[in-house]
Structures are given as structure tokens and as C-alpha cells.
Amino acid sequence: MVLKAELHCHIEGAAAPELVEAQARKYGKDVSHFIKDGSFVWHDFTSFLKAYDEAADLFRTEEDYARLAEHYLTSIARDGAIYSEVFTSPDHAEAAGLSPQAYTDALGEGMARAKAKTGIECRMIVTGVRHVGVESIEKAARFAARSGHPLVTGFGVAGDERMGTMDDYVRAFEIAREAGLGITVHAGEFGGPQSIRDALDHIRPARIGHGVRAIEDAELVKRIADTGIVLEVCPASNIELKVYPSFAEHPFVKLRAAGCKVTLNSDDPPYFWTSLKREYEIGRDEFGLSDKDLTALTRTAIEAAFCDRRTKQALLAKVDAKR
Ligand code: ADE
Ligand code: ZN
């Protein structure tokens, strides 16, 4: 089995429909309008985000979040994942009635349980959500900077790319950078190449969430390749959200051939009927990657991970031992 590593998964978006239904029963809520026959139901980016927010609202206590993290991370570890960075969202926790610190500690507890069971190494990237607003993004950055949780190692911005502009978020990212956190930002998913250029110019991230629409601008592709910015590519997400009509038209292969550092990720796996395992299968079956190529992607992800050098070396040694 090819060992795997992921850099881009939203923890609220990793909740399986069965788990969300169990939470709904626990809190006496009806989810039949967005879960049908054991599957999430949505039809465009707006309705996807709405289903996601409603599902997240059913995780309310520390134990709910600890179980969510443990459940998800244990499942990917069984599929060969040795490293996972998940996006966390203090906004979603607060909306569900839990403080950002209690939420983060609870996810950390779930990560500790998953690691004890399977050995999987995990970190958290605190995110602000664009459609919640600029002020909340700065608040999330201030929280990330002072949380002191040893597994919080990054800061990012996700949410609806149609809201706000990159220069709105400069202050939030400066707070995070000053605190020594790794920086990633969603861009070039629904926004075109200009959204990526704006991210590079204003935010100076080490990684871009998605970034696939860079392919529309050859200069930008060269800039990404030359500067070694890592792209957190989420192929199934892009197909399901109709960023591309088919895997054949997805730019993964071209970006990789142009020398961009690409990685494979699942974004919000059950919403897109995917998993980290399936993303690697897509790499093999749709993008023509060999096991050696896939292992190289795992190495790229580990090298770009927001974790300390010793952890990276230990993870890379595991990958090498398996070859
Ligand atoms: N939040 C969760 N999934 C997302 C995505 N694919 N794009 C932007 N924000 C998100
Ligand atoms: Zn995402």
C-alpha cells in the first residue's frame, strides 16, 4: 500500500453522513433535507456550503468533536495515511456553542486517540471563513496565534471565494505569520488566476488551497513552479463542484508536468463521495501516476507540512522504508 499524507481536509467536512445523522438524533434535529439515503444532498457551491454549515452545527460538545476527529483520522490511517493536517473552524464551533479553545483541545484529544491507535501524526490549521466576514477572520487569526496548542501549526482562509478580496485578509495573515504559523489560503478554486496572483502578492503563502485555475495563465504557472509554492489539489471536489467537467479536463497533470509542486487531497470527503484513498486512486487511474509517482506526492506533502523538522524526518523515513 502506498503511504499517504494530506494537507487539505476540513474537519467539519469530514463528518460521514451516518455520523451526522447520529448527531441529529442526539440533538433532536431533522437532517432529511440535506441527507438522503445515507448521502449528502446539495446542488451547487452555495447549497454545499449550507449543508456543510448545518451538519457542523450538530457537533456541539467537546466529546462530539473528539469523536469526529478520532473517527475520521482512524479511518484514513487504515487506508495508509501517516500524516494529516486538518482545517479547523473556530467560527463553526462558536456557532454551535463551544469556545475556540475547548473545540481545539477536543480535536487535539481526538488526534491523540487516533495516534495512539494507529500512529497517524496530525496537525491543525485554524481557518477563518470568508462568508462569515473579515472581522471573524482576524479573530480566528488572533486565536490561532495565542492558542498555544502544540498541534496548531497553521492558519488559513476558506469559505466562499466570491466574498471579500485578498487584501482584506492581510492583517489576519500577518498576525498568524508573526506567531510562526504556516500560511495557506484557498484561491483559484472558483476565483480565476487573478485570485491566486492576489494571494501570492498580498498574503505570501507557502501553499495554496486548490490553485488549479492557475492553469489559465502560463506566467502564473511558471511563478508557482519557480517559487516552489505547493498546491493542495482536491480533484474529486473540483469535479463535484463543477470547476471542471471531467478528470480528463482537470489540470493536475499539466500543473505537475510544468514543475508545480502538487499534492492530492480530499477537501470535504463525504460531500464529494471521496476519501484520501480514492484521491490516490484517481491519481493512478485518471492521471496515470505510478506507485512511485504517488509516493513522491506523499513526500511533497510531508516536505510542505506545517510541522517540525524532526517529525518530517520521521515521516519521510517511514515513506523511504516502504519503498
Ligand atoms: N470550506 C469547506 N470546503 C470548502 C471549499 N471546497 N472551498 C471553500 N471553502 C470550503
Ligand atoms: Zn477546502
CSV table of C-alpha atoms and ligand atoms in Angstrom, one decimal:
chain,number,residue,atom,x,y,z
A,1,MET,CA,0.0,0.0,0.0
A,2,VAL,CA,1.3,3.5,-0.9
A,3,LEU,CA,1.7,5.6,2.2
A,4,LYS,CA,-0.4,8.8,2.1
A,5,ALA,CA,-0.3,12.3,3.6
A,6,GLU,CA,-2.9,15.0,3.3
A,7,LEU,CA,-2.7,18.8,3.7
A,8,HIS,CA,-6.2,19.9,2.9
A,9,CYS,CA,-9.3,18.5,4.7
A,10,HIS,CA,-11.9,20.5,6.6
A,11,ILE,CA,-12.6,18.6,9.8
A,12,GLU,CA,-16.3,19.6,9.8
A,13,GLY,CA,-16.5,18.5,6.2
A,14,ALA,CA,-15.0,15.1,7.1
A,15,ALA,CA,-18.1,14.0,9.1
A,16,ALA,CA,-19.6,11.0,7.5
A,17,PRO,CA,-23.4,11.2,6.8
A,18,GLU,CA,-24.1,8.4,9.3
A,19,LEU,CA,-22.2,10.3,12.0
A,20,VAL,CA,-24.2,13.5,11.2
A,21,GLU,CA,-27.4,11.5,11.3
A,22,ALA,CA,-26.4,10.1,14.7
A,23,GLN,CA,-25.7,13.7,16.0
A,24,ALA,CA,-29.1,14.8,14.6
A,25,ARG,CA,-30.8,12.1,16.6
A,26,LYS,CA,-28.8,13.1,19.7
A,27,TYR,CA,-30.0,16.7,19.4
A,28,GLY,CA,-33.5,16.0,18.1
A,29,LYS,CA,-32.9,17.7,14.7
A,30,ASP,CA,-34.1,16.8,11.2
A,31,VAL,CA,-31.4,16.4,8.5
A,32,SER,CA,-33.6,14.8,5.8
A,33,HIS,CA,-33.4,17.9,3.6
A,34,PHE,CA,-29.6,17.5,3.2
A,35,ILE,CA,-29.0,13.8,3.9
A,36,LYS,CA,-30.9,11.3,1.7
A,37,ASP,CA,-30.3,7.5,1.6
A,38,GLY,CA,-27.2,7.9,3.6
A,39,SER,CA,-25.7,10.5,1.3
A,40,PHE,CA,-25.3,14.3,1.4
A,41,VAL,CA,-27.5,16.2,-1.0
A,42,TRP,CA,-26.6,19.6,-2.5
A,43,HIS,CA,-26.6,21.0,-6.0
A,44,ASP,CA,-24.1,23.9,-6.2
A,45,PHE,CA,-21.4,25.6,-4.1
A,46,THR,CA,-23.9,27.7,-2.1
A,47,SER,CA,-26.1,24.7,-1.2
A,48,PHE,CA,-22.9,22.7,-0.5
A,49,LEU,CA,-21.8,25.3,2.0
A,50,LYS,CA,-25.3,25.4,3.6
A,51,ALA,CA,-25.4,21.6,4.1
A,52,TYR,CA,-21.9,21.8,5.5
A,53,ASP,CA,-22.8,24.6,7.9
A,54,GLU,CA,-25.9,22.7,9.1
A,55,ALA,CA,-24.0,19.5,9.6
A,56,ALA,CA,-21.3,21.3,11.5
A,57,ASP,CA,-24.0,22.8,13.8
A,58,LEU,CA,-24.7,19.2,15.1
A,59,PHE,CA,-21.2,19.0,16.7
A,60,ARG,CA,-21.6,20.9,19.9
A,61,THR,CA,-19.6,19.3,22.8
A,62,GLU,CA,-16.0,18.5,23.3
A,63,GLU,CA,-16.8,14.8,23.1
A,64,ASP,CA,-18.6,15.4,19.8
A,65,TYR,CA,-15.5,16.9,18.3
A,66,ALA,CA,-13.1,14.5,19.8
A,67,ARG,CA,-15.1,11.6,18.3
A,68,LEU,CA,-15.3,13.3,14.9
A,69,ALA,CA,-11.5,13.7,14.7
A,70,GLU,CA,-10.8,10.2,16.1
A,71,HIS,CA,-13.3,8.6,13.7
A,72,TYR,CA,-12.0,10.4,10.6
A,73,LEU,CA,-8.3,10.1,11.4
A,74,THR,CA,-8.5,6.4,12.3
A,75,SER,CA,-10.3,5.7,9.1
A,76,ILE,CA,-7.7,7.3,6.9
A,77,ALA,CA,-4.9,5.7,8.8
A,78,ARG,CA,-6.4,2.4,8.0
A,79,ASP,CA,-6.1,3.4,4.3
A,80,GLY,CA,-2.4,4.1,4.7
A,81,ALA,CA,-2.3,7.8,5.8
A,82,ILE,CA,0.6,8.6,8.1
A,83,TYR,CA,0.1,12.4,8.2
A,84,SER,CA,-3.0,14.6,8.2
A,85,GLU,CA,-3.4,18.3,8.6
A,86,VAL,CA,-7.0,19.3,9.1
A,87,PHE,CA,-8.6,22.7,8.8
A,88,THR,CA,-10.4,23.8,11.9
A,89,SER,CA,-13.0,26.5,12.2
A,90,PRO,CA,-13.5,28.3,15.5
A,91,ASP,CA,-16.5,30.1,13.8
A,92,HIS,CA,-18.3,26.8,13.3
A,93,ALA,CA,-17.5,25.8,16.9
A,94,GLU,CA,-18.7,29.1,18.4
A,95,ALA,CA,-21.9,28.9,16.3
A,96,ALA,CA,-22.5,25.5,17.8
A,97,GLY,CA,-21.9,26.9,21.3
A,98,LEU,CA,-18.3,25.8,22.1
A,99,SER,CA,-15.4,28.1,22.8
A,100,PRO,CA,-12.5,28.0,20.2
A,101,GLN,CA,-10.1,26.7,22.9
A,102,ALA,CA,-12.4,23.9,24.1
A,103,TYR,CA,-13.0,23.0,20.5
A,104,THR,CA,-9.3,22.9,19.7
A,105,ASP,CA,-8.5,20.9,22.8
A,106,ALA,CA,-11.2,18.5,21.9
A,107,LEU,CA,-9.9,18.0,18.4
A,108,GLY,CA,-6.4,17.6,19.9
A,109,GLU,CA,-7.8,14.8,22.1
A,110,GLY,CA,-9.3,13.1,19.1
A,111,MET,CA,-6.0,13.3,17.3
A,112,ALA,CA,-4.2,11.9,20.4
A,113,ARG,CA,-6.6,8.9,20.4
A,114,ALA,CA,-6.2,8.3,16.7
A,115,LYS,CA,-2.4,8.5,17.0
A,116,ALA,CA,-2.4,6.0,20.0
A,117,LYS,CA,-4.5,3.6,17.9
A,118,THR,CA,-2.8,3.9,14.5
A,119,GLY,CA,0.4,6.0,14.8
A,120,ILE,CA,-1.1,8.8,12.5
A,121,GLU,CA,0.6,12.2,13.0
A,122,CYS,CA,-1.8,15.2,12.9
A,123,ARG,CA,-1.8,18.9,13.0
A,124,MET,CA,-4.4,21.7,12.9
A,125,ILE,CA,-4.7,24.7,10.6
A,126,VAL,CA,-7.0,27.2,12.1
A,127,THR,CA,-9.1,28.8,9.4
A,128,GLY,CA,-11.2,31.9,9.0
A,129,VAL,CA,-14.3,31.7,6.8
A,130,ARG,CA,-14.8,34.3,4.1
A,131,HIS,CA,-18.5,34.3,4.1
A,132,VAL,CA,-18.5,34.9,7.9
A,133,GLY,CA,-16.6,38.2,7.4
A,134,VAL,CA,-13.2,39.9,7.7
A,135,GLU,CA,-13.6,40.6,11.5
A,136,SER,CA,-14.1,37.0,12.3
A,137,ILE,CA,-11.1,36.0,10.2
A,138,GLU,CA,-8.9,38.3,12.2
A,139,LYS,CA,-10.4,36.9,15.4
A,140,ALA,CA,-9.6,33.4,14.2
A,141,ALA,CA,-6.0,34.6,13.5
A,142,ARG,CA,-5.7,36.1,16.9
A,143,PHE,CA,-7.0,32.8,18.4
A,144,ALA,CA,-4.6,30.7,16.4
A,145,ALA,CA,-1.7,33.0,17.4
A,146,ARG,CA,-2.3,32.7,21.1
A,147,SER,CA,-3.9,29.2,21.4
A,148,GLY,CA,-0.7,27.7,22.5
A,149,HIS,CA,-1.9,24.2,21.4
A,150,PRO,CA,1.1,22.3,20.3
A,151,LEU,CA,-0.8,20.8,17.3
A,152,VAL,CA,-2.0,24.2,16.0
A,153,THR,CA,0.7,24.9,13.4
A,154,GLY,CA,-1.0,26.8,10.6
A,155,PHE,CA,-3.5,29.4,9.7
A,156,GLY,CA,-5.7,29.7,6.5
A,157,VAL,CA,-8.7,31.2,5.0
A,158,ALA,CA,-11.5,29.1,3.4
A,159,GLY,CA,-15.2,29.7,2.6
A,160,ASP,CA,-16.9,31.4,-0.3
A,161,GLU,CA,-14.3,32.9,-2.6
A,162,ARG,CA,-16.9,35.2,-4.1
A,163,MET,CA,-16.9,37.2,-0.9
A,164,GLY,CA,-14.1,39.7,0.1
A,165,THR,CA,-10.7,40.2,-1.6
A,166,MET,CA,-7.3,39.0,-0.6
A,167,ASP,CA,-6.1,42.4,0.7
A,168,ASP,CA,-9.0,42.3,3.3
A,169,TYR,CA,-7.1,39.4,4.9
A,170,VAL,CA,-3.6,40.8,5.1
A,171,ARG,CA,-3.8,41.8,8.7
A,172,ALA,CA,-5.1,38.4,9.8
A,173,PHE,CA,-2.3,36.6,7.9
A,174,GLU,CA,0.3,39.0,9.4
A,175,ILE,CA,-0.9,38.1,12.9
A,176,ALA,CA,-0.5,34.4,12.1
A,177,ARG,CA,2.9,34.8,10.4
A,178,GLU,CA,4.2,36.7,13.4
A,179,ALA,CA,3.1,33.9,15.6
A,180,GLY,CA,5.2,31.5,13.5
A,181,LEU,CA,2.3,29.7,11.9
A,182,GLY,CA,2.4,28.1,8.4
A,183,ILE,CA,0.3,30.0,5.9
A,184,THR,CA,-2.1,28.6,3.3
A,185,VAL,CA,-5.1,30.2,1.6
A,186,HIS,CA,-7.9,28.9,-0.6
A,187,ALA,CA,-7.6,30.6,-4.1
A,188,GLY,CA,-8.1,29.6,-7.7
A,189,GLU,CA,-11.0,27.3,-7.0
A,190,PHE,CA,-13.9,29.5,-8.1
A,191,GLY,CA,-11.7,32.6,-8.5
A,192,GLY,CA,-9.5,32.7,-11.6
A,193,PRO,CA,-5.8,33.3,-11.9
A,194,GLN,CA,-6.1,36.8,-10.5
A,195,SER,CA,-7.3,35.4,-7.1
A,196,ILE,CA,-4.1,33.4,-7.0
A,197,ARG,CA,-1.9,36.3,-8.0
A,198,ASP,CA,-3.6,38.4,-5.3
A,199,ALA,CA,-2.9,35.7,-2.8
A,200,LEU,CA,0.8,35.5,-3.7
A,201,ASP,CA,1.2,39.3,-3.8
A,202,HIS,CA,-0.7,40.1,-0.6
A,203,ILE,CA,-0.6,37.1,1.6
A,204,ARG,CA,2.7,35.4,0.6
A,205,PRO,CA,1.5,31.8,1.5
A,206,ALA,CA,3.7,28.7,1.5
A,207,ARG,CA,0.8,26.8,0.0
A,208,ILE,CA,-2.4,27.5,-1.9
A,209,GLY,CA,-5.6,25.6,-1.3
A,210,HIS,CA,-6.7,24.3,-4.8
A,211,GLY,CA,-4.9,26.8,-7.0
A,212,VAL,CA,-5.8,24.7,-10.0
A,213,ARG,CA,-7.1,27.7,-12.1
A,214,ALA,CA,-3.5,28.9,-12.3
A,215,ILE,CA,-3.5,26.8,-15.4
A,216,GLU,CA,-5.3,29.6,-17.3
A,217,ASP,CA,-2.2,31.7,-17.0
A,218,ALA,CA,1.2,30.3,-18.2
A,219,GLU,CA,3.2,33.1,-16.4
A,220,LEU,CA,1.5,32.3,-13.1
A,221,VAL,CA,2.1,28.5,-13.5
A,222,LYS,CA,5.8,29.4,-14.0
A,223,ARG,CA,5.8,31.6,-11.0
A,224,ILE,CA,4.3,28.9,-8.8
A,225,ALA,CA,6.8,26.3,-10.2
A,226,ASP,CA,9.8,28.7,-9.7
A,227,THR,CA,8.9,29.7,-6.2
A,228,GLY,CA,8.0,26.2,-5.0
A,229,ILE,CA,4.6,27.2,-3.8
A,230,VAL,CA,2.7,23.9,-3.0
A,231,LEU,CA,-0.7,23.3,-4.4
A,232,GLU,CA,-3.2,21.5,-2.3
A,233,VAL,CA,-5.1,19.9,-5.2
A,234,CYS,CA,-8.5,18.3,-4.4
A,235,PRO,CA,-9.6,16.6,-7.7
A,236,ALA,CA,-12.9,15.0,-6.7
A,237,SER,CA,-14.0,18.2,-5.0
A,238,ASN,CA,-13.3,20.1,-8.3
A,239,ILE,CA,-15.3,17.7,-10.3
A,240,GLU,CA,-18.3,17.5,-8.0
A,241,LEU,CA,-18.3,21.3,-7.6
A,242,LYS,CA,-18.1,21.6,-11.4
A,243,VAL,CA,-14.9,23.6,-11.5
A,244,TYR,CA,-14.0,21.0,-14.3
A,245,PRO,CA,-16.4,18.8,-16.2
A,246,SER,CA,-14.2,15.7,-16.1
A,247,PHE,CA,-10.9,14.3,-14.8
A,248,ALA,CA,-9.6,14.4,-18.4
A,249,GLU,CA,-10.0,18.2,-18.3
A,250,HIS,CA,-8.6,18.6,-14.8
A,251,PRO,CA,-5.3,20.5,-14.9
A,252,PHE,CA,-3.5,18.2,-12.3
A,253,VAL,CA,-1.3,16.5,-15.0
A,254,LYS,CA,-0.4,19.8,-16.7
A,255,LEU,CA,0.5,21.6,-13.5
A,256,ARG,CA,2.7,18.7,-12.4
A,257,ALA,CA,4.4,18.5,-15.8
A,258,ALA,CA,5.1,22.3,-15.6
A,259,GLY,CA,7.1,21.7,-12.4
A,260,CYS,CA,4.5,22.8,-9.8
A,261,LYS,CA,4.6,21.0,-6.5
A,262,VAL,CA,1.2,19.3,-6.3
A,263,THR,CA,-0.4,17.2,-3.6
A,264,LEU,CA,-3.6,15.1,-3.5
A,265,ASN,CA,-6.3,15.9,-1.0
A,266,SER,CA,-10.0,15.2,-0.3
A,267,ASP,CA,-11.3,18.6,0.9
A,268,ASP,CA,-14.7,17.5,2.4
A,269,PRO,CA,-14.6,13.8,1.6
A,270,PRO,CA,-18.2,12.5,2.1
A,271,TYR,CA,-19.7,15.6,0.4
A,272,PHE,CA,-17.8,14.8,-2.7
A,273,TRP,CA,-18.1,11.0,-2.4
A,274,THR,CA,-14.4,10.6,-2.0
A,275,SER,CA,-11.7,9.8,0.5
A,276,LEU,CA,-7.9,10.3,0.7
A,277,LYS,CA,-7.7,6.7,-0.6
A,278,ARG,CA,-9.9,7.5,-3.6
A,279,GLU,CA,-7.9,10.6,-4.4
A,280,TYR,CA,-4.8,8.4,-4.7
A,281,GLU,CA,-6.8,6.0,-6.9
A,282,ILE,CA,-7.8,9.0,-9.1
A,283,GLY,CA,-4.1,9.9,-9.3
A,284,ARG,CA,-3.4,6.4,-10.6
A,285,ASP,CA,-6.5,5.8,-12.8
A,286,GLU,CA,-7.3,9.2,-14.1
A,287,PHE,CA,-3.9,11.0,-14.1
A,288,GLY,CA,-1.7,8.0,-15.0
A,289,LEU,CA,0.5,8.1,-11.9
A,290,SER,CA,2.6,5.0,-10.9
A,291,ASP,CA,3.0,4.0,-7.2
A,292,LYS,CA,6.4,5.7,-7.4
A,293,ASP,CA,4.8,8.9,-8.5
A,294,LEU,CA,2.2,8.7,-5.8
A,295,THR,CA,4.8,8.1,-3.2
A,296,ALA,CA,6.6,11.2,-4.5
A,297,LEU,CA,3.4,13.2,-3.9
A,298,THR,CA,3.3,11.9,-0.3
A,299,ARG,CA,6.9,13.1,0.1
A,300,THR,CA,6.0,16.5,-1.4
A,301,ALA,CA,3.1,16.8,1.2
A,302,ILE,CA,5.4,15.9,4.1
A,303,GLU,CA,8.1,18.3,3.0
A,304,ALA,CA,5.4,21.1,2.8
A,305,ALA,CA,3.8,20.1,6.0
A,306,PHE,CA,3.4,22.6,8.8
A,307,CYS,CA,5.2,20.5,11.4
A,308,ASP,CA,8.7,20.5,12.9
A,309,ARG,CA,11.8,19.1,11.2
A,310,ARG,CA,12.1,16.0,13.4
A,311,THR,CA,8.5,15.0,12.7
A,312,LYS,CA,9.1,15.4,9.0
A,313,GLN,CA,12.3,13.4,9.1
A,314,ALA,CA,10.5,10.6,10.9
A,315,LEU,CA,7.6,10.6,8.4
A,316,LEU,CA,10.0,10.7,5.4
A,317,ALA,CA,11.9,7.7,7.0
A,318,LYS,CA,8.6,5.8,7.1
A,319,VAL,CA,8.0,6.5,3.4
A,320,ASP,CA,11.5,5.5,2.5
A,321,ALA,CA,11.4,2.3,4.5
A,322,LYS,CA,8.3,1.3,2.5
A,323,ARG,CA,9.9,1.7,-1.0
B,1,ADE,N1,-15.0,25.1,3.1
B,1,ADE,C1,-15.1,23.7,3.0
B,1,ADE,N2,-14.9,23.3,1.8
B,1,ADE,C2,-14.5,24.3,1.0
B,1,ADE,C3,-14.2,24.5,-0.3
B,1,ADE,N3,-14.1,23.5,-1.2
B,1,ADE,N4,-13.9,25.7,-0.8
B,1,ADE,C4,-14.0,26.8,0.1
B,1,ADE,N5,-14.3,26.7,1.4
B,1,ADE,C5,-14.6,25.5,1.8
B,2,ZN,ZN,-11.0,23.4,1.1
